[in-house]
XYZ file of C-alpha atoms in Angstrom:
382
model
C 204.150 146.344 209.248
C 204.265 143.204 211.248
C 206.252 143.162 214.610
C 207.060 140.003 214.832
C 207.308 137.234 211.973
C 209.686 134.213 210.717
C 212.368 136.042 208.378
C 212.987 133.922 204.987
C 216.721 133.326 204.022
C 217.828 136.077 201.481
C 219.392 133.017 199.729
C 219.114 129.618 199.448
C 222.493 128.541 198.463
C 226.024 129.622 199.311
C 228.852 129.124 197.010
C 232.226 127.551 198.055
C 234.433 128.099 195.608
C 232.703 126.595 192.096
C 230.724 124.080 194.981
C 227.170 125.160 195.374
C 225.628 124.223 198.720
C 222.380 124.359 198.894
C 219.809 124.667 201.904
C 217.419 122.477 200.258
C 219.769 119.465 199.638
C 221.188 120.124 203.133
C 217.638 119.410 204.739
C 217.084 116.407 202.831
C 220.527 114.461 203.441
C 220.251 115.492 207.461
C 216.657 113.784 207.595
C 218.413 110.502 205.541
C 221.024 110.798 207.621
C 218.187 110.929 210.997
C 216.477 107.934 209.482
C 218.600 105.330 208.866
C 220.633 106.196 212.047
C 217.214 105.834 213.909
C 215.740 102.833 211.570
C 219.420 101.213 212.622
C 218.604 101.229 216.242
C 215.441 99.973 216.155
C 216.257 97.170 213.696
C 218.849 96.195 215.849
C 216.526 96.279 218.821
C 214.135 93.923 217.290
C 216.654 91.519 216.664
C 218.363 92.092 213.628
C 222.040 92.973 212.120
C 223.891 96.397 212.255
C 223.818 97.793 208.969
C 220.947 96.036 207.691
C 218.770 99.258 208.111
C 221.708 101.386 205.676
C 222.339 98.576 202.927
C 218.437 98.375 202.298
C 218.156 102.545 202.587
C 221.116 101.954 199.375
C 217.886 101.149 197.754
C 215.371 103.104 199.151
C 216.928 106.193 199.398
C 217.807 106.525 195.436
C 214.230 105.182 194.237
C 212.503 107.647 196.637
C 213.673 110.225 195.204
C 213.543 109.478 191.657
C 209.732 108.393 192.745
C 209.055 112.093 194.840
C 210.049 114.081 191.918
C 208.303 111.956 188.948
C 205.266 112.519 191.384
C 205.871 116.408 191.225
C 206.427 116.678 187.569
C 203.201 114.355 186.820
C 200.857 116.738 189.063
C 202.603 120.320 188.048
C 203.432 119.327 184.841
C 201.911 122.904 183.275
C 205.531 123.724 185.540
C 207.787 122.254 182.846
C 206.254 121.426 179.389
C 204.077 124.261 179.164
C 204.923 127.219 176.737
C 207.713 129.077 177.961
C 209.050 126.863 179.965
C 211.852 124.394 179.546
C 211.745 120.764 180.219
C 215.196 120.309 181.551
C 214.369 122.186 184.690
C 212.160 118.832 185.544
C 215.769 117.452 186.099
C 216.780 120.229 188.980
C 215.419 118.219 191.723
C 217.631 120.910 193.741
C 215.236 123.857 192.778
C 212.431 121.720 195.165
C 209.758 119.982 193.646
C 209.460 116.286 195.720
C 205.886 114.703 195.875
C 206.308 112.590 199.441
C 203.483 110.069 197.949
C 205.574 109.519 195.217
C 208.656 109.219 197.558
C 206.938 106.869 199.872
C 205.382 104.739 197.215
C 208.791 104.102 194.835
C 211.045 103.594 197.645
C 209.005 101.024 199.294
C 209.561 99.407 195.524
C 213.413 100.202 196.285
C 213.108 98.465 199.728
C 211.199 95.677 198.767
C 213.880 94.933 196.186
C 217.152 95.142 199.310
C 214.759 93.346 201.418
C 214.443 90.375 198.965
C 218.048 90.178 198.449
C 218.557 90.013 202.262
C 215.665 87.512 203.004
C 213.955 89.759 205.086
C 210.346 91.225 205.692
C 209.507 94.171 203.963
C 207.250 94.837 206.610
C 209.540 94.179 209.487
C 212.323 96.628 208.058
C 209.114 99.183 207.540
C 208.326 99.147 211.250
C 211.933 99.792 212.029
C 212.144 102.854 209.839
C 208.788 104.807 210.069
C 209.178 107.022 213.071
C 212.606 108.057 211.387
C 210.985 108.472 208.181
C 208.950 111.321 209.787
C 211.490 112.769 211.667
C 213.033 112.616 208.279
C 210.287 114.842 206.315
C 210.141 117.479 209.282
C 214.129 117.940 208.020
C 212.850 117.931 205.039
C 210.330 120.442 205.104
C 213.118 123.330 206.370
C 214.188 122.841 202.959
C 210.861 124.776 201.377
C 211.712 127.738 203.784
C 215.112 128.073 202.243
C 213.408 128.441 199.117
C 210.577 130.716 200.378
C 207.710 127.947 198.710
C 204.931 126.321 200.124
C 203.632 128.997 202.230
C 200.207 129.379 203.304
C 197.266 131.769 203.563
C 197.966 135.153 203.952
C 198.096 136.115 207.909
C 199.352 138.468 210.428
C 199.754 136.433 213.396
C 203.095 136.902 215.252
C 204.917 133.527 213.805
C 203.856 134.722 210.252
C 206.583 133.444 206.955
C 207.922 137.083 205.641
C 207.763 135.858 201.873
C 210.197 138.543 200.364
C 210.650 136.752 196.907
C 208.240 137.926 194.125
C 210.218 135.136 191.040
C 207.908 132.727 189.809
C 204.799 134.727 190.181
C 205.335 135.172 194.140
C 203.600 138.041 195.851
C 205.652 139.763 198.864
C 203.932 138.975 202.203
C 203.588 137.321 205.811
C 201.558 133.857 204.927
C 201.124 131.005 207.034
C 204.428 128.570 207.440
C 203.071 125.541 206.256
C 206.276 124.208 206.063
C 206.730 124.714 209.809
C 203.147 123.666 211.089
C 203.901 119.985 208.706
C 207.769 119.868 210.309
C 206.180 120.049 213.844
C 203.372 117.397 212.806
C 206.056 115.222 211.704
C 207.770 115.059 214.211
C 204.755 114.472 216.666
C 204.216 111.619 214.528
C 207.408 110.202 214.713
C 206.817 110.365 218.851
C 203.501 108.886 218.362
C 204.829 105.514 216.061
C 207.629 104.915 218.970
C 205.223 105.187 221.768
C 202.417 102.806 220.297
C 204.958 100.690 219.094
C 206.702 100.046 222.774
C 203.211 100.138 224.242
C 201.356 97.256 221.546
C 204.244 96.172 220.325
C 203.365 96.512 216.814
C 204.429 94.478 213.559
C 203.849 93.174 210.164
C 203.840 96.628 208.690
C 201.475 97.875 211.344
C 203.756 100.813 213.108
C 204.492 101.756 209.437
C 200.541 101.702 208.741
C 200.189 104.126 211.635
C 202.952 106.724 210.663
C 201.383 106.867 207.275
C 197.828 106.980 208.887
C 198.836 110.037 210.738
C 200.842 112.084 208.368
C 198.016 112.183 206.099
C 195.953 113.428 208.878
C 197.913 115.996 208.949
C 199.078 116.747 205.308
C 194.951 116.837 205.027
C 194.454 120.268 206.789
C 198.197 121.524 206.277
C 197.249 121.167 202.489
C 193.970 122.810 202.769
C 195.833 126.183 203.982
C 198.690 126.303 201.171
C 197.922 129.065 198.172
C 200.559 127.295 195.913
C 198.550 126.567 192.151
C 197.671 122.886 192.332
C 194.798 120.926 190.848
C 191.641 120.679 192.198
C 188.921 118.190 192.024
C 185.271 118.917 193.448
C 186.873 121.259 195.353
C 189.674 119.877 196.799
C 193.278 120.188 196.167
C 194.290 116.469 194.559
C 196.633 116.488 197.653
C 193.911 116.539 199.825
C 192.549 113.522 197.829
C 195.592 111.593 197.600
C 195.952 111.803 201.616
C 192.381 110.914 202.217
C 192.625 107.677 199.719
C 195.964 106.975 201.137
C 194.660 106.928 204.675
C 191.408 104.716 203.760
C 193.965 102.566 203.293
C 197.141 102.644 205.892
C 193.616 101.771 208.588
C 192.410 99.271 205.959
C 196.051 97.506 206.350
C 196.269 98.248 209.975
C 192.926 96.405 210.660
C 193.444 93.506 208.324
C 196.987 92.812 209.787
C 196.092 92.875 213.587
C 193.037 90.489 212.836
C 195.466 88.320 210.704
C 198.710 88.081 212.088
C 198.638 89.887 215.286
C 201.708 90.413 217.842
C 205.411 90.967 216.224
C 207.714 88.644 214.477
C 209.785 86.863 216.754
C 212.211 86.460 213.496
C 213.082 89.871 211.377
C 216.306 88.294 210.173
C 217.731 84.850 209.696
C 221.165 83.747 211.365
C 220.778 87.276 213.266
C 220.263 85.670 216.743
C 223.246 82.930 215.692
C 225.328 86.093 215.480
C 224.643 87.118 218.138
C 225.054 84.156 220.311
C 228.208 83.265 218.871
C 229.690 86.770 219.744
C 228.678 86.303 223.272
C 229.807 83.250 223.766
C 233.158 84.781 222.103
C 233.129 87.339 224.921
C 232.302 84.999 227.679
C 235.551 82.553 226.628
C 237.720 86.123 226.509
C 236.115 87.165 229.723
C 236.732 83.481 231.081
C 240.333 83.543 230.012
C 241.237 87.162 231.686
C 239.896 85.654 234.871
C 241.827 82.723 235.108
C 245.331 84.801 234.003
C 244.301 86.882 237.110
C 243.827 84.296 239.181
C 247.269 82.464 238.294
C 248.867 86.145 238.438
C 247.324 86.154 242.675
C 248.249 82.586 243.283
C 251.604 82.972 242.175
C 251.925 86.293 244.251
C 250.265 84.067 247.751
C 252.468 81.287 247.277
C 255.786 83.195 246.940
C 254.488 85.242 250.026
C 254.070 82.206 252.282
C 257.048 80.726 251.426
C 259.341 83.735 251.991
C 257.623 83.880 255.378
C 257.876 80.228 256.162
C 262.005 80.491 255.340
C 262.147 83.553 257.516
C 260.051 81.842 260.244
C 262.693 79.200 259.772
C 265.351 80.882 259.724
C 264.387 82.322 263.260
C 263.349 79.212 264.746
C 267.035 77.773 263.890
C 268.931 80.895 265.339
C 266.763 80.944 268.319
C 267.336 77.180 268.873
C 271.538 77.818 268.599
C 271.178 80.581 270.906
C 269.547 78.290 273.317
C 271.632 75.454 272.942
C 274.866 78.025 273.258
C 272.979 79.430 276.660
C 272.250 75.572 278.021
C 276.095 74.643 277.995
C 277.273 77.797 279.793
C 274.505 77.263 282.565
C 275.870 73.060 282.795
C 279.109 74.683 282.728
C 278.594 77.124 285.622
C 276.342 74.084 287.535
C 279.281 71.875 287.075
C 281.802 74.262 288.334
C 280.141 74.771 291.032
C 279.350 71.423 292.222
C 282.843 70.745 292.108
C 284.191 73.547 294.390
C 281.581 72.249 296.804
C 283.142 69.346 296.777
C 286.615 70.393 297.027
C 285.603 72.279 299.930
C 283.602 69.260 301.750
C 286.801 67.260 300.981
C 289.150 69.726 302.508
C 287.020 70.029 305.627
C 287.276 65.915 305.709
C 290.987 66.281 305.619
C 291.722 68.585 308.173
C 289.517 66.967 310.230
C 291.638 63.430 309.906
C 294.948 65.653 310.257
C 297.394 63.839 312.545
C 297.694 65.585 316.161
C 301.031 66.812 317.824
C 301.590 65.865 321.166
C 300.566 69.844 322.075
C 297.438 69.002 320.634
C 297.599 70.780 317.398
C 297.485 69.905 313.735
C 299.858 69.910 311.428
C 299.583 73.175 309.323
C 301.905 72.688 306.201
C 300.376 69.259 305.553
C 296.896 69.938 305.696
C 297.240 73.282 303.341
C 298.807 71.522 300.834
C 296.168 68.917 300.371
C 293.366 71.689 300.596
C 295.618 73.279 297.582
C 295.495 70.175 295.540
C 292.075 69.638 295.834
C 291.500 73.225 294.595
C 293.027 72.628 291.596
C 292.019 69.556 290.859
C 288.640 71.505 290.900
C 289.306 74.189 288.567
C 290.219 72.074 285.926
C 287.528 69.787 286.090
């Protein structure tokens, strides 16, 4: 008894109601999902329109699959028009069963025909997509351990498949997970495409060249380890075949196209880069227009400021200037009072001086108080 091991999924579909869900289907529309959400960046990044990436995978997406599962039924045909077996099953495309050669090779027909009606590269929009593509098929592949296929060699190491389905001539076991070793491959490939692609900025097909390239490096010793029936041809499984062909050629491509048309396409869609201007400059004139509203808005709040203050400066200077005025006219006042009782006073000394004399000598008093009175009052009311 194995210790440790990968458990399989008792089932492979869970029922909501009369609504099957299915683990297999769920796998596949996540790594769709993954791709064009991935493919969108990138094509974006390279110059081109949102969306582009998703009305071209319209196209893709359908032929790929009709294209994965002809591929299946073509190779295991002894599956479904053998004796025994019915022919209708060929259309369960749920039950597994997708050949990714066939996938690759019928959706690129799919793309080529959204590319052409969006006068675009092919090969452009195939450089945007591949590293999603792969991260795509390592979704994918989590769809063969919900229905315990695809296993390997038999093995007791301690990340060993438990295999606990014996339908469809299945033998209870702990096998190699195939489906896990290509799912991690994958998804090293995807890595790979994104890092030679910043690093030699690669085009005209050529990241797409190397994702297929690699995979089939892969698939070729992945497939060598699987005990599923397949046929064989001097030895080999015709997987095995079909990735070593397909790779011959993805370098082929990738060598031709460097020595060719080397660098990237400055281009990947027309009237893109007008788009794009035209937003900006749409942005810049919004931008432009907030700015100047602002500045009005601070204007108007400075100028209402400095006038309030100038009127209350005003305001101050003209009380200040009545208070002074009020405070010069009682100081002349006081001055002039003054100046007149001095000279009432020098007057009244005058007059008592030129006071007529008695024969005893002395002044007449009644006379000379009555002018000194007169004067005095002649004072005050000056």
């Amino acid at each position: 008894m194995e210790l440790a091991y990968i458990p399989s999924p008792s089932h492979g579909v869970l029922h909501l109601g009369p609504i099957p869900l299915r683990g297999y289907a769920f796998c596949i529309i996540i790594g769709v999902f993954l791709a064009v959400w991935l493919g969108n960046k990138r094509w974006i990044a390279r110059g081109g329109r949102a969306g582009t990436v998703a009305d071209i995978a319209v196209w893709a997406v359908p032929f790929g699959l009709v294209g994965g599962r002809l591929y299946h039924v073509i190779t295991d045909y002894e599956l479904y028009f053998s004796e025994g077996r019915d022919w209708v099953d060929a259309f369960k495309i749920w039950q597994g069963g997708l050949g990714i050669w066939g996938a690759i090779a019928l959706g690129a027909l799919g793309a080529w025909i959204g590319c052409r009606r969006r006068g675009i590269p092919l090969p452009a929009w195939a450089d945007a997509v591949a590293p999603g593509i792969a991260f795509a098929q390592a979704c994918g592949r989590w769809g063969n351990w919900f229905n315990q296929e695809l296993y390997g060699k038999p093995t007791d190491l301690p990340w060993a498949l438990h295999i606990t389905s014996s339908t469809d001539g299945r033998v209870p076991g702990y096998y190699h997970p195939t489906f896990l070793y290509e799912s991690l491959w994958c998804v090293g490939v995807g890595f790979l495409v994104i890092w030679a692609d910043r690093r030699f900025k690669l085009g005209h097909g050529r990241a797409f060249a190397l994702y297929v390239a690699a995979y089939c490096v892969g698939r070729g010793w992945i497939e060598y380890m699987r005990v599923d029936d397949a046929h064989h041809i001097l030895g080999l499984r015709l997987n095995d075949w079909t990735a070593l062909v397909v790779f011959l050629l993805a370098v082929l491509y990738f060598v031709i196209s460097a020595r060719t048309r080397p660098g990237r396409e400055e281009i990947v869609e027309p009237g893109a880069a007008e788009d794009a201007s035209a937003g900006d400059a749409a942005d810049d004139k919004s931008d432009d227009k907030s700015d100047d509203k602002s500045d009005d808005k601070s204007e108007g709040k400075t100028e209402g400021t400095s006038e309030g203050k100038t009127e209350s400066e005003g305001g101050t200077g003209e009380d200040a200037g009545e208070a002074g005025t009020d405070g010069e006219s009682v100081d002349l006042g006081k001055e002039t009072a003054t100046e007149s009782a001095k000279s009432a006073s020098a007057k009244s000394s005058e007059t008592t001086a030129s006071a007529p004399v008695t024969e005893s000598g002395k002044k007449t008093e009644p006379e000379t108080e009555s002018v000194a009175r007169d004067e005095a009052g002649s004072a005050k009311k000056s």
